[in-house]
Tab-separated table of C-alpha atoms in Angstrom:
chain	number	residue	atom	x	y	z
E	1007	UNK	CA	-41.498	82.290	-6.175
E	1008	UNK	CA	-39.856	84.799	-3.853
E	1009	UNK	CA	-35.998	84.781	-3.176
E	1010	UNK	CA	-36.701	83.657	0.325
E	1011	UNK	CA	-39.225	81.064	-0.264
E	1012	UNK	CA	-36.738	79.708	-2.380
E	1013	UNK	CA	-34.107	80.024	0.032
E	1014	UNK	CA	-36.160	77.961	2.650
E	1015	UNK	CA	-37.310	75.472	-0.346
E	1016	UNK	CA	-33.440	74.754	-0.610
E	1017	UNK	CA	-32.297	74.422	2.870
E	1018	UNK	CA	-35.141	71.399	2.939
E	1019	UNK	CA	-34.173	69.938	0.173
E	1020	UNK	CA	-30.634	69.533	1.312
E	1021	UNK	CA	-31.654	68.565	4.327
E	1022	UNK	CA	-33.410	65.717	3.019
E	1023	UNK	CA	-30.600	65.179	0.513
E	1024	UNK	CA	-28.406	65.022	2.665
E	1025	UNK	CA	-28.809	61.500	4.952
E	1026	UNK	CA	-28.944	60.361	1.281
E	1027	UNK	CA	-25.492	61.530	0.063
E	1028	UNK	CA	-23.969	60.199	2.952
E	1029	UNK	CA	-25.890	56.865	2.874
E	1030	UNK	CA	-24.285	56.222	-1.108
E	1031	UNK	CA	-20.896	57.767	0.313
E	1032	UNK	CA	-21.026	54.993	2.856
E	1033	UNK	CA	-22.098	52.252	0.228
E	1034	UNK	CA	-19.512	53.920	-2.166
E	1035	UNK	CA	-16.715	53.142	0.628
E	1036	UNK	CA	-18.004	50.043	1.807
E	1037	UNK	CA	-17.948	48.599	-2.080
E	1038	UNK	CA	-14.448	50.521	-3.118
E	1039	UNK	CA	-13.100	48.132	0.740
E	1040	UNK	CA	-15.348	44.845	-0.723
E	1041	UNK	CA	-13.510	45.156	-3.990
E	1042	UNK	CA	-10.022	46.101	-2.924
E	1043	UNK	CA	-10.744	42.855	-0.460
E	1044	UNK	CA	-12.571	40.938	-3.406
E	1045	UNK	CA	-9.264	40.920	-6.279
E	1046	UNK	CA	-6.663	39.737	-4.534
E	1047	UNK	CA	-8.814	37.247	-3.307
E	1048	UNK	CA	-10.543	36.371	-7.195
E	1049	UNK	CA	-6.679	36.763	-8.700
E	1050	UNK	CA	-5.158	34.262	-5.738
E	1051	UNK	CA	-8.341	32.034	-7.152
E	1052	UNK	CA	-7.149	31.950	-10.776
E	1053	UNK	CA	-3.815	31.596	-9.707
E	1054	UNK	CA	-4.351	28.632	-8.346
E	1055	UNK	CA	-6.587	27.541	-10.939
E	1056	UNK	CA	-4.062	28.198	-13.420
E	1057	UNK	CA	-0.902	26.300	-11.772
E	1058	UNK	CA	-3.177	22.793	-10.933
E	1059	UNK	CA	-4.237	23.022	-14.554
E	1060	UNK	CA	-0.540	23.267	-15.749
E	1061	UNK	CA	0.701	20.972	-13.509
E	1062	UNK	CA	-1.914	18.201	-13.965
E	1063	UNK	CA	-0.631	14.838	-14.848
E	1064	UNK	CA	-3.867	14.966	-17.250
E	1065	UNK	CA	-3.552	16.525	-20.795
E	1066	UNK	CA	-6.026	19.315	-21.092
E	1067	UNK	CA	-6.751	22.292	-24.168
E	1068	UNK	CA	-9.863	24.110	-24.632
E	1069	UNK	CA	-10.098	24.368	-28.557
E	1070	UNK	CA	-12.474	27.376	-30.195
E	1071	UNK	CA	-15.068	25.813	-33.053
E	1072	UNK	CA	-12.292	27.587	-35.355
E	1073	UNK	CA	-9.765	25.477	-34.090
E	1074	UNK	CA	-7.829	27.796	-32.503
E	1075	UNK	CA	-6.543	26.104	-28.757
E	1076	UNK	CA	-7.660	29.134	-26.389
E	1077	UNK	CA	-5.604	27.029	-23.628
E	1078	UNK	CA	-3.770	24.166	-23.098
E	1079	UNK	CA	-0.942	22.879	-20.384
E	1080	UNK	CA	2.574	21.358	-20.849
E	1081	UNK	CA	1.152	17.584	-19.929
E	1082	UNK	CA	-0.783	18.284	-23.440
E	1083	UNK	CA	2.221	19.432	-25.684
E	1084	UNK	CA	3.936	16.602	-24.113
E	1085	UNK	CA	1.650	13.725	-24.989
E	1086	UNK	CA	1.636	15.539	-28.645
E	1087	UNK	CA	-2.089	16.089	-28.762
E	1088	UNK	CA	-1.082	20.289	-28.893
E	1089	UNK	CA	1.562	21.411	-31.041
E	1090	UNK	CA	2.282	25.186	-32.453
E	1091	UNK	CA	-1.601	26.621	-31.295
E	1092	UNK	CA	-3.360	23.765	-32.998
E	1093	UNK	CA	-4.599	20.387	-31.684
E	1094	UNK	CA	-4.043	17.194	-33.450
E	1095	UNK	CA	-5.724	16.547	-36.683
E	1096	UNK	CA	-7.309	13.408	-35.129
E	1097	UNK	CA	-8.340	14.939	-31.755
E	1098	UNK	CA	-9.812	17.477	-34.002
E	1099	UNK	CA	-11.506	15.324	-35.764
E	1100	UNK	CA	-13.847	14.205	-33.503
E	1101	UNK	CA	-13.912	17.536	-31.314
E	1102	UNK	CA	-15.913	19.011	-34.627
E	1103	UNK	CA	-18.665	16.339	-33.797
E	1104	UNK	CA	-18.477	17.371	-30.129
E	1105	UNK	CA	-19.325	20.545	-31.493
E	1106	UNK	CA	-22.125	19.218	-33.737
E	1107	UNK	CA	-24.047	16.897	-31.252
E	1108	UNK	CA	-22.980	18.444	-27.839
E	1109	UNK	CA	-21.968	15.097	-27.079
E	1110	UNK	CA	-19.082	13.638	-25.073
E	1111	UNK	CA	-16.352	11.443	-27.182
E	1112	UNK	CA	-13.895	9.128	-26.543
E	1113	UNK	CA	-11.109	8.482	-28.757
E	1114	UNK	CA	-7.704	6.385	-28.428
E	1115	UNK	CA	-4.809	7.368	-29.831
E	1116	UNK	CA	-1.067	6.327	-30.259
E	1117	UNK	CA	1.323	9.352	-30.625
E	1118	UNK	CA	4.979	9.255	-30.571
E	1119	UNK	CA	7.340	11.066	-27.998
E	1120	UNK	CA	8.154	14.697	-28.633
E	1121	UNK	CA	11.594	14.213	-27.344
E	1122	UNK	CA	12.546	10.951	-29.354
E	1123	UNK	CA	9.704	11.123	-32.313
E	1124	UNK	CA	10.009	7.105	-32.572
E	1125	UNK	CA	8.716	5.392	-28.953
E	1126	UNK	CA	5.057	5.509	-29.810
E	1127	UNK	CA	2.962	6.352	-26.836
E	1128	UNK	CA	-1.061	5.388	-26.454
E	1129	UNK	CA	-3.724	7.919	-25.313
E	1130	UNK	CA	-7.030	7.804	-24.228
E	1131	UNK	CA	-8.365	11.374	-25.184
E	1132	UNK	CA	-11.934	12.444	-23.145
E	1133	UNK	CA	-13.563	15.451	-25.542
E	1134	UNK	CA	-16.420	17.261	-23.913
E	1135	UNK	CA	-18.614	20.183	-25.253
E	1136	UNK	CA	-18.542	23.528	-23.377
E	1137	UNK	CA	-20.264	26.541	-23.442
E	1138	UNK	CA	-19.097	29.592	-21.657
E	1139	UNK	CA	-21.818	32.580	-22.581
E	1140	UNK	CA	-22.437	32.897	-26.107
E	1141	UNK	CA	-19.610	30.982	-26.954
E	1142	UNK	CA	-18.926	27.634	-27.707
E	1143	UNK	CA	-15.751	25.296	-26.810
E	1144	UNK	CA	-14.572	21.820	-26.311
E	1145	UNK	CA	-12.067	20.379	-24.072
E	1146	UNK	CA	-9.903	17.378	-24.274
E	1147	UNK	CA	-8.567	15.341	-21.254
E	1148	UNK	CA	-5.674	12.976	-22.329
E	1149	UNK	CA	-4.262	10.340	-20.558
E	1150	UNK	CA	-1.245	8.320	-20.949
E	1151	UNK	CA	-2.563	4.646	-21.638
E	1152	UNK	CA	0.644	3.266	-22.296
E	1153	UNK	CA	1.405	1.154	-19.448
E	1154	UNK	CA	-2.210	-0.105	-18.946
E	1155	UNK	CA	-1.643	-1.261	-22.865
E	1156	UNK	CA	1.931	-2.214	-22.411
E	1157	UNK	CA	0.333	-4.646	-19.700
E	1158	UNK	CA	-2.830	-5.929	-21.491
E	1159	UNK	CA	-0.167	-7.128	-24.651
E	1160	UNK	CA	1.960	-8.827	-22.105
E	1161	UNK	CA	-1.108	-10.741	-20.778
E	1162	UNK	CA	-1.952	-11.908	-24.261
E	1163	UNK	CA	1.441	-12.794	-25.104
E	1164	UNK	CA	1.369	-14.736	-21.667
E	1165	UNK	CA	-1.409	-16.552	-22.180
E	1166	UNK	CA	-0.626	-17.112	-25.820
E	1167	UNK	CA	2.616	-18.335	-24.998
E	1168	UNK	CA	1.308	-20.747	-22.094
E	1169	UNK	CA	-1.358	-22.045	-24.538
E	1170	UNK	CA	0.974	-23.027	-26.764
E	1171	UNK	CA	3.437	-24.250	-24.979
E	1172	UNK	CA	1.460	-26.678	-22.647
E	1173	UNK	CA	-0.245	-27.856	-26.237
E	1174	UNK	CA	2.835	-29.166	-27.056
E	1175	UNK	CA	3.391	-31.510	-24.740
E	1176	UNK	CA	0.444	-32.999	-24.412
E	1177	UNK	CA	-0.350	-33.297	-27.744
E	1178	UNK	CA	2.487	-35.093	-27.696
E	1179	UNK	CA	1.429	-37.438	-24.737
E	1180	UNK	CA	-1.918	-38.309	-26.552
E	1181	UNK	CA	-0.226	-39.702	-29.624
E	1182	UNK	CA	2.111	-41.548	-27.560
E	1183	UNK	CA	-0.884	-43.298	-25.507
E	1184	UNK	CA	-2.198	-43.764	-29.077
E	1185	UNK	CA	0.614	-45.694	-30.276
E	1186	UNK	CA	1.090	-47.538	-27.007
E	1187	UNK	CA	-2.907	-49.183	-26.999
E	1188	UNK	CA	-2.115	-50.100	-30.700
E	1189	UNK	CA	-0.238	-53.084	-29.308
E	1190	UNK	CA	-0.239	-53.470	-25.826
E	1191	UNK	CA	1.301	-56.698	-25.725
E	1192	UNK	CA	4.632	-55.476	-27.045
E	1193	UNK	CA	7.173	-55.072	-24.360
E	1194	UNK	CA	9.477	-53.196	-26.310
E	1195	UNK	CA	7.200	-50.861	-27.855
E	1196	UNK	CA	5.468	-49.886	-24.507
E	1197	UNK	CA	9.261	-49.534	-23.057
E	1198	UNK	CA	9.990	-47.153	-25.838
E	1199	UNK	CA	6.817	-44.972	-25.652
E	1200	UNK	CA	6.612	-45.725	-21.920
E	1201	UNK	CA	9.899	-43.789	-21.743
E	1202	UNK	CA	8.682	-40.806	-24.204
E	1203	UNK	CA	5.434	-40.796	-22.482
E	1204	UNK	CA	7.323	-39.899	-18.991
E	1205	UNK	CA	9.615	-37.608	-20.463
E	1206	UNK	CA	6.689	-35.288	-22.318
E	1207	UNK	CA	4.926	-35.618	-18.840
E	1208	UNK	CA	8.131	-34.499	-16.686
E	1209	UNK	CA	8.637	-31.626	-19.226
E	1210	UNK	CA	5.254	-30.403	-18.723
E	1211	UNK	CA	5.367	-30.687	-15.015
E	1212	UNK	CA	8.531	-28.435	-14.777
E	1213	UNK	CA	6.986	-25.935	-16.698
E	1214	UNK	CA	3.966	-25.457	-14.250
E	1215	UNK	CA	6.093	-25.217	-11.715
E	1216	UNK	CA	8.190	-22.795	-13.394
E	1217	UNK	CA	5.094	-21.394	-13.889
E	1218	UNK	CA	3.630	-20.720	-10.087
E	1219	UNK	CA	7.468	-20.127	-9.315
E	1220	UNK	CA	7.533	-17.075	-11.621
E	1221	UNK	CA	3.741	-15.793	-10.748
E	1222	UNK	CA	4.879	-15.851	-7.036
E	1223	UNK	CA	7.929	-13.965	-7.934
E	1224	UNK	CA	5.981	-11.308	-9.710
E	1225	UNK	CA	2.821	-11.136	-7.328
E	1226	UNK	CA	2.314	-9.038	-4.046
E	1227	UNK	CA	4.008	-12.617	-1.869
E	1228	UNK	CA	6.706	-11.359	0.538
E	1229	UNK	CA	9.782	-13.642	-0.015
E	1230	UNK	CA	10.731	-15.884	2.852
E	1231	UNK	CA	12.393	-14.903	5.859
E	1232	UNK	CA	15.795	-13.856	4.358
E	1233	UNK	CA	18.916	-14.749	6.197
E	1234	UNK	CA	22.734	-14.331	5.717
E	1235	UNK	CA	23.254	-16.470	2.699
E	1236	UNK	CA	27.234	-17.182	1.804
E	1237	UNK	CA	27.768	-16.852	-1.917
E	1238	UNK	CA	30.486	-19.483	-1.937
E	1239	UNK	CA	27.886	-22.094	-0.654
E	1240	UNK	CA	25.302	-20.634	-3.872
E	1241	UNK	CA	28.537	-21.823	-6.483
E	1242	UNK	CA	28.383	-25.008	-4.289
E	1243	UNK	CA	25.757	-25.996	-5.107
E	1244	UNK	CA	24.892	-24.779	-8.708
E	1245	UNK	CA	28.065	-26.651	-9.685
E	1246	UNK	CA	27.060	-29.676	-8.157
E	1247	UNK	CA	23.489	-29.629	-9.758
E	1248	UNK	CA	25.364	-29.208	-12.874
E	1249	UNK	CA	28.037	-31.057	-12.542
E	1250	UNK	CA	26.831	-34.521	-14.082
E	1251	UNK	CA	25.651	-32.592	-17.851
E	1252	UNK	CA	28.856	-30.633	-17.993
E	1253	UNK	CA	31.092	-34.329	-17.115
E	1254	UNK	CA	29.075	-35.847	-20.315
E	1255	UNK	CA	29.962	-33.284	-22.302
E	1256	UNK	CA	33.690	-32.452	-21.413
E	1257	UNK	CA	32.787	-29.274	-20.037
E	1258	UNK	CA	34.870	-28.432	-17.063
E	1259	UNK	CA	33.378	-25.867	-14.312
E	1260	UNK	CA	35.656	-23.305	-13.304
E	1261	UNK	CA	34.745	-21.667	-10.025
E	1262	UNK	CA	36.888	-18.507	-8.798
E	1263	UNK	CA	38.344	-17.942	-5.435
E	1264	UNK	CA	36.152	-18.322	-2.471
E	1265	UNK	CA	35.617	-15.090	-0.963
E	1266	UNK	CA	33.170	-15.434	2.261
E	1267	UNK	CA	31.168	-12.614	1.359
E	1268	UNK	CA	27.968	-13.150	2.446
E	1269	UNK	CA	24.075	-10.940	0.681
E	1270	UNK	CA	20.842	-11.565	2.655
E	1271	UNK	CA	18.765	-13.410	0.676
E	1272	UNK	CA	16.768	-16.821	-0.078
E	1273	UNK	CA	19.169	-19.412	-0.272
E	1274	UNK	CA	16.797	-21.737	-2.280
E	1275	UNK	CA	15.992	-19.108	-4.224
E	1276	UNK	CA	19.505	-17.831	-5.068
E	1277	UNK	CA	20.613	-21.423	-5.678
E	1278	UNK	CA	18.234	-21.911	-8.459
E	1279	UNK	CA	18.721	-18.547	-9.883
E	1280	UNK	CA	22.402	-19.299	-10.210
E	1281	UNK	CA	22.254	-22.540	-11.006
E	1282	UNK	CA	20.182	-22.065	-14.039
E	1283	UNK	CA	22.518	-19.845	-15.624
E	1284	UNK	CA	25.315	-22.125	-15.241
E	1285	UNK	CA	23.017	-24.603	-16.748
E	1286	UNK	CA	22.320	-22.636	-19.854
E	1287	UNK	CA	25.716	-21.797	-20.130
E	1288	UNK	CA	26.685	-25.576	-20.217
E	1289	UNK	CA	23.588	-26.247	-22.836
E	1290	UNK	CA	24.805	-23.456	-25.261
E	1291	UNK	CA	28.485	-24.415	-24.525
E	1292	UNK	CA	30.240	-26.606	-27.152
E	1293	UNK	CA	31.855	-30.096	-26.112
E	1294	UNK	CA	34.983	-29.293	-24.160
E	1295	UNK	CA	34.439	-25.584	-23.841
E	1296	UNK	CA	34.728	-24.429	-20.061
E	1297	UNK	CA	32.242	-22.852	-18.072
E	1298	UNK	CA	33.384	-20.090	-15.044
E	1299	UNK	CA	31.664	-19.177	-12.351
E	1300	UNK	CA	33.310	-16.193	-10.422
E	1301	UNK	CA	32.684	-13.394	-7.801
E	1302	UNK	CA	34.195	-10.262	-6.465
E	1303	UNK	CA	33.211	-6.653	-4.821
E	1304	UNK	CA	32.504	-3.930	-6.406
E	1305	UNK	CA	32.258	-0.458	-5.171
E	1306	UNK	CA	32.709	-2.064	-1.726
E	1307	UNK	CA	29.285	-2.847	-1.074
E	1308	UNK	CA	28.096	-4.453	-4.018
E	1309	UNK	CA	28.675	-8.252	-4.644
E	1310	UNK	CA	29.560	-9.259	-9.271
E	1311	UNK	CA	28.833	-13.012	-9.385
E	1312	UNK	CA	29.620	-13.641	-12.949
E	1313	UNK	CA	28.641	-17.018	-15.224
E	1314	UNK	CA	31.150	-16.807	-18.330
E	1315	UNK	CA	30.309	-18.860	-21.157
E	1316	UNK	CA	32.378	-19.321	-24.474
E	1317	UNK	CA	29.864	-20.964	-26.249
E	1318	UNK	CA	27.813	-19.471	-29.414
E	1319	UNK	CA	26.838	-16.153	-28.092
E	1320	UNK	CA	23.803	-14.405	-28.358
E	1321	UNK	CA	22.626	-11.580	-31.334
E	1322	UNK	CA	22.400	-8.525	-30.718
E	1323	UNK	CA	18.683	-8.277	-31.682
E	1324	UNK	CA	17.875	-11.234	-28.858
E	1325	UNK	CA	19.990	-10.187	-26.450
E	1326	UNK	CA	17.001	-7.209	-25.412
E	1327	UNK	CA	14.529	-10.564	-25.265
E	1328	UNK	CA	15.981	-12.799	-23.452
E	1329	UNK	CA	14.730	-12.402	-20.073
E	1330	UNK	CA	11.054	-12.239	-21.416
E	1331	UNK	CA	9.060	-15.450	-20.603
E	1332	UNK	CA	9.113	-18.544	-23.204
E	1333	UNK	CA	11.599	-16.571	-25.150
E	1334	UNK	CA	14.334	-19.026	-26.938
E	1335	UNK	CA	17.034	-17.432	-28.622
E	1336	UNK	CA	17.773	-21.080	-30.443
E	1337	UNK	CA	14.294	-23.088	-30.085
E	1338	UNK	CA	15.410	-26.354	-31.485
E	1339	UNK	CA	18.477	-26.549	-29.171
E	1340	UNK	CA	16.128	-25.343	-26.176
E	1341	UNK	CA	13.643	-28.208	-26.947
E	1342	UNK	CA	16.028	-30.678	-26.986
E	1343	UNK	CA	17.618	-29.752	-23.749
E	1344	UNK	CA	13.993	-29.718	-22.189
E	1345	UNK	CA	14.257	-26.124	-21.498
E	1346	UNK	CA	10.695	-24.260	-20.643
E	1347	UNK	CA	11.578	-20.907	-21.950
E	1348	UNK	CA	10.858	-19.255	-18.338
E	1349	UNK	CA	14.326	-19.876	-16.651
E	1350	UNK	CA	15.814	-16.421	-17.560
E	1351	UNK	CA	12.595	-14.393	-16.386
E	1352	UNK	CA	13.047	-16.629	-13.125
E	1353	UNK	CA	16.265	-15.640	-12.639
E	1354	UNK	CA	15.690	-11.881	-13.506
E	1355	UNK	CA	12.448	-11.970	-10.800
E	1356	UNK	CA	14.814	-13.534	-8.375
E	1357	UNK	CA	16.991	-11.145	-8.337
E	1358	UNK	CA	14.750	-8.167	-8.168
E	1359	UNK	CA	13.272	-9.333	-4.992
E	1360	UNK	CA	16.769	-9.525	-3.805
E	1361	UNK	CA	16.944	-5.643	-3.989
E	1362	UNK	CA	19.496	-6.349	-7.103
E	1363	UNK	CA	20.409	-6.378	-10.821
E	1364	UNK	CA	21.156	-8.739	-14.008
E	1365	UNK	CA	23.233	-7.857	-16.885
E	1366	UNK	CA	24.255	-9.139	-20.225
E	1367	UNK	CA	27.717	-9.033	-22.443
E	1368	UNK	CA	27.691	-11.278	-25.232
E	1369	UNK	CA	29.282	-11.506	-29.183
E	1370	UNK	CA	27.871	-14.530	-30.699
E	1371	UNK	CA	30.960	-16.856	-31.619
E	1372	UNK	CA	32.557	-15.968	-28.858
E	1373	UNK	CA	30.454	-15.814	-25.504
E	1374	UNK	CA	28.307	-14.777	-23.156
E	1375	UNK	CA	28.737	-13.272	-19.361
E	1376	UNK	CA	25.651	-13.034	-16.966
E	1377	UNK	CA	26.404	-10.669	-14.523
E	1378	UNK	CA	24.187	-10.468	-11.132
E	1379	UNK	CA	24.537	-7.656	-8.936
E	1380	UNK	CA	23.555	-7.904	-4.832
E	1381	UNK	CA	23.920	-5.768	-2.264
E	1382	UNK	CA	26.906	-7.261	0.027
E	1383	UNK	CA	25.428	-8.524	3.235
E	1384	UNK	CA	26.908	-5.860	6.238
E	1385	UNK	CA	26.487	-7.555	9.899
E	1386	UNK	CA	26.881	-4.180	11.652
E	1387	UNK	CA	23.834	-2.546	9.663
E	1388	UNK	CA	21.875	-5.959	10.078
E	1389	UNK	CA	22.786	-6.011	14.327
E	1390	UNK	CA	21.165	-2.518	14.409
E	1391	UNK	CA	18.277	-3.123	12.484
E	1392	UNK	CA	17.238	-6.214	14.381
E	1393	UNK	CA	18.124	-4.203	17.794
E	1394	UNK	CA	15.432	-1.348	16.612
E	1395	UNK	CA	12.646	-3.617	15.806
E	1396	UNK	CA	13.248	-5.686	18.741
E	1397	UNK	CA	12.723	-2.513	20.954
E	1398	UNK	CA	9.887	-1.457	18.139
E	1399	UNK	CA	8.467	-4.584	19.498
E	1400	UNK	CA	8.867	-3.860	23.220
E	1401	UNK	CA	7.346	-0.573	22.870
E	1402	UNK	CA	4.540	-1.480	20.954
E	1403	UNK	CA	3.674	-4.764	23.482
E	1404	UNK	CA	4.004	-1.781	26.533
E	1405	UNK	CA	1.679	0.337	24.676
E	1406	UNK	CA	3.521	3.203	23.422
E	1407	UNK	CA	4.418	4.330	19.873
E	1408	UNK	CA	8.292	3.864	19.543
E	1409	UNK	CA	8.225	6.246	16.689
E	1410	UNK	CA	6.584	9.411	15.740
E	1411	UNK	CA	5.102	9.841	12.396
E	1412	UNK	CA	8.550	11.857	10.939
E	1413	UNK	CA	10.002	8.337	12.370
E	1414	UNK	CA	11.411	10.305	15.469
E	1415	UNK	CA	11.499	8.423	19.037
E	1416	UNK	CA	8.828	9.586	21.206
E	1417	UNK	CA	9.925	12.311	22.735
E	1418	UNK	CA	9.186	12.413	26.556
E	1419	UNK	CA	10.652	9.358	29.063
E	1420	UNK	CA	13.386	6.900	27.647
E	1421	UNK	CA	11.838	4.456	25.230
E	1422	UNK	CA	13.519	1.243	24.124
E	1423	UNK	CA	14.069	2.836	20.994
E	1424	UNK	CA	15.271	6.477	22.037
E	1425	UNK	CA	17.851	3.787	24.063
E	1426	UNK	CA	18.834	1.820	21.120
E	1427	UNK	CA	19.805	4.973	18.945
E	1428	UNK	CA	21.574	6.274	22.069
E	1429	UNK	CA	24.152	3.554	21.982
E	1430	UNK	CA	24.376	3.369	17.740
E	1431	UNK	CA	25.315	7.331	17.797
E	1432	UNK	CA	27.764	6.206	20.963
E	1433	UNK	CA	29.558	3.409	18.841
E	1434	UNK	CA	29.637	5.991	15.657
């Protein structure tokens, strides 16, 4: 080939080369923008991926078939089902048959706390096989069980309790109607068991009604309307439901001075709540011991109304137990008083609803004080609140939202509302 043959052949082929280079220049610029577009985009992606995984409520670690946990979140070294790179010998247990039969497990577990080491804690641990190329993994889900379990053991126990304690009672009405069609005829003998018969009946019946009173309590049921309730009428009338048992036994009732504080409240309610600790404090009292009943502010909102006993006290081991349902600290004394076991968890329920708290101090051989705390009953507060949802009211009968969503007035003309928290700021 001559030089200038060749130098034609060359200015062709670069001339065909050439829409070429700059077509893969192009491509070459287009992928480098792609990619520079692409990773932040794929890193914001595993970000993300990375903090919902670590901040799941849900245990989760991906274990190697080695054992070896590749990764795992803090919710998982938490519930104790990760500790130190390796899973827990039970979890990993079963994972190796995950890893055997590609099958999903279930297995439930109860740990104790990392922090304490002694509150055991139940688990429901979800182990699934996974395969990620040529490599094989399983992951565990854990959940915290412990309040579903916590709840299912309190049903038992419930219905245990009820079970037994309605059994009672009516066995004991059965042999009583027994005895009394032995002899029919004799008057005194049908007076006697007559008289047992009723009592074993009127037991029962106050313990279904303690019964629905305490499911209502603890159920979705709004209380009543609630309205100012003075506290000095509550001692009222405790006292005078107790006043007859504490007179046969020498026990005198020692109320404090009358305040006129006022909490808002159910007043049947907060009768019987009080008036069944004043009752147990005369029952555990002995002959001629006194009984107070006393009340004063705390914190200057909060209302102490405080049943002192000096009676036989309560152990420390019971005194954790007592507000539980049908739990007697002394079961003979409680039978023969006709108590039901349930008037403590009343009283607890009551008070809860009331927006307040129960305590209780007590050394046996010396006492016990039953302390309930409510929220002091403020007639400025109250006036406003019933002044907003009476314009609420308004505004929703005109047709206009009184509130926005962030629980703002409507913004725009004056609405009944917008009024109302004109004049509160005014009077601050």
């Amino acid at each position: 080939m001559t030089p200038l043959i060749a130098f034609f052949l060359g200015i062709a082929v670069a001339a065909l080369a050439a829409p070429l280079l700059r077509r893969a220049l192009r491509w070459r610029e287009r992928n480098r923008e792609y990619t520079a577009e692409s990773e932040p985009q794929a890193s914001s992606i595993s970000q993300m991926y990375h903090l919902a995984i670590q901040g799941s409520p849900t245990g989760i670690a991906v274990m190697e078939r080695s054992g070896h946990v590749t990764l795992s979140n803090a919710r998982a070294h938490d519930m104790s089902v990760v500790h130190d790179g390796t899973v827990n010998p039970e979890v990993w247990a079963v994972a190796e048959e995950v890893f055997d039969d590609q099958e999903e497990h279930i297995l439930a577990l109860a740990l104790p706390q990392r922090a304490t080491g002694s509150r055991i804690r139940n688990v429901r641990a979800v182990i699934k096989p996974l395969t990620l190329t040529q490599n094989s993994y399983a992951v565990v889900y854990v959940t915290d069980e412990s309040e579903n379990v916590r709840m299912e053991n309190a049903r038992r126990d419930f219905v245990a309790n009820v079970s037994h304690e309605l059994k009672t009672p009516v066995g004991g009405m059965a042999l009583l109607a027994e005895a009394l069609m032995e002899d029919p005829t004799d008057a005194d003998m049908v007076t006697y068991f007559g008289a047992k018969l009723q009592k074993e009946a009127h037991r029962m019946g106050e313990m279904i009604t303690d019964l629905i009173s305490l499911s209502k309590l603890q159920g979705a049921e709004a209380l009543p309307d609630m309205s100012p309730v003075r506290v000095d009428e509550i001692i009222d009338d405790a006292i005078e439901r107790n006043h007859v048992g504490a007179e046969n036994r020498s026990i005198e009732l020692i109320r404090g001075e009358r305040t006129g504080l006022r909490v808002m409240g159910d007043r049947p309610l907060l009768t019987a709540a009080v008036s069944n600790l004043v009752s147990n404090a005369v029952n555990y009292s002995p002959d001629g011991k006194p009984v107070s009943i006393t009340q004063k502010v705390v914190r200057g909102n909060v209302l102490y109304l405080r049943v002192t006993d000096r009676g036989i006290g309560i152990a420390p081991e019971d005194q954790k137990r007592v507000f539980e349902r049908f739990y007697r600290v002394d079961k003979a004394r409680s039978r023969s008083t006709g108590g039901t076991g349930l008037g403590l968890a009343i009283v607890k329920h009551v008070v809860a609803n009331h927006g307040g708290n129960i305590k209780l101090w007590s050394r046996p051989g010396t006492g016990s004080t039953f302390t309930i705390e409510l929220p002091i009953f403020d007639p400025e507060q109250a006036a406003e609140r019933a002044e907003l949802e009476r314009a609420a009211a308004e505004s929703e009968a005109a047709g206009e939202p009184a509130v926005t969503a962030k629980g703002q007035p409507k913004s725009g003309t004056n609405t009944p509302v917008r009024n109302v928290m004109r004049r509160v700021k005014a009077n601050k």
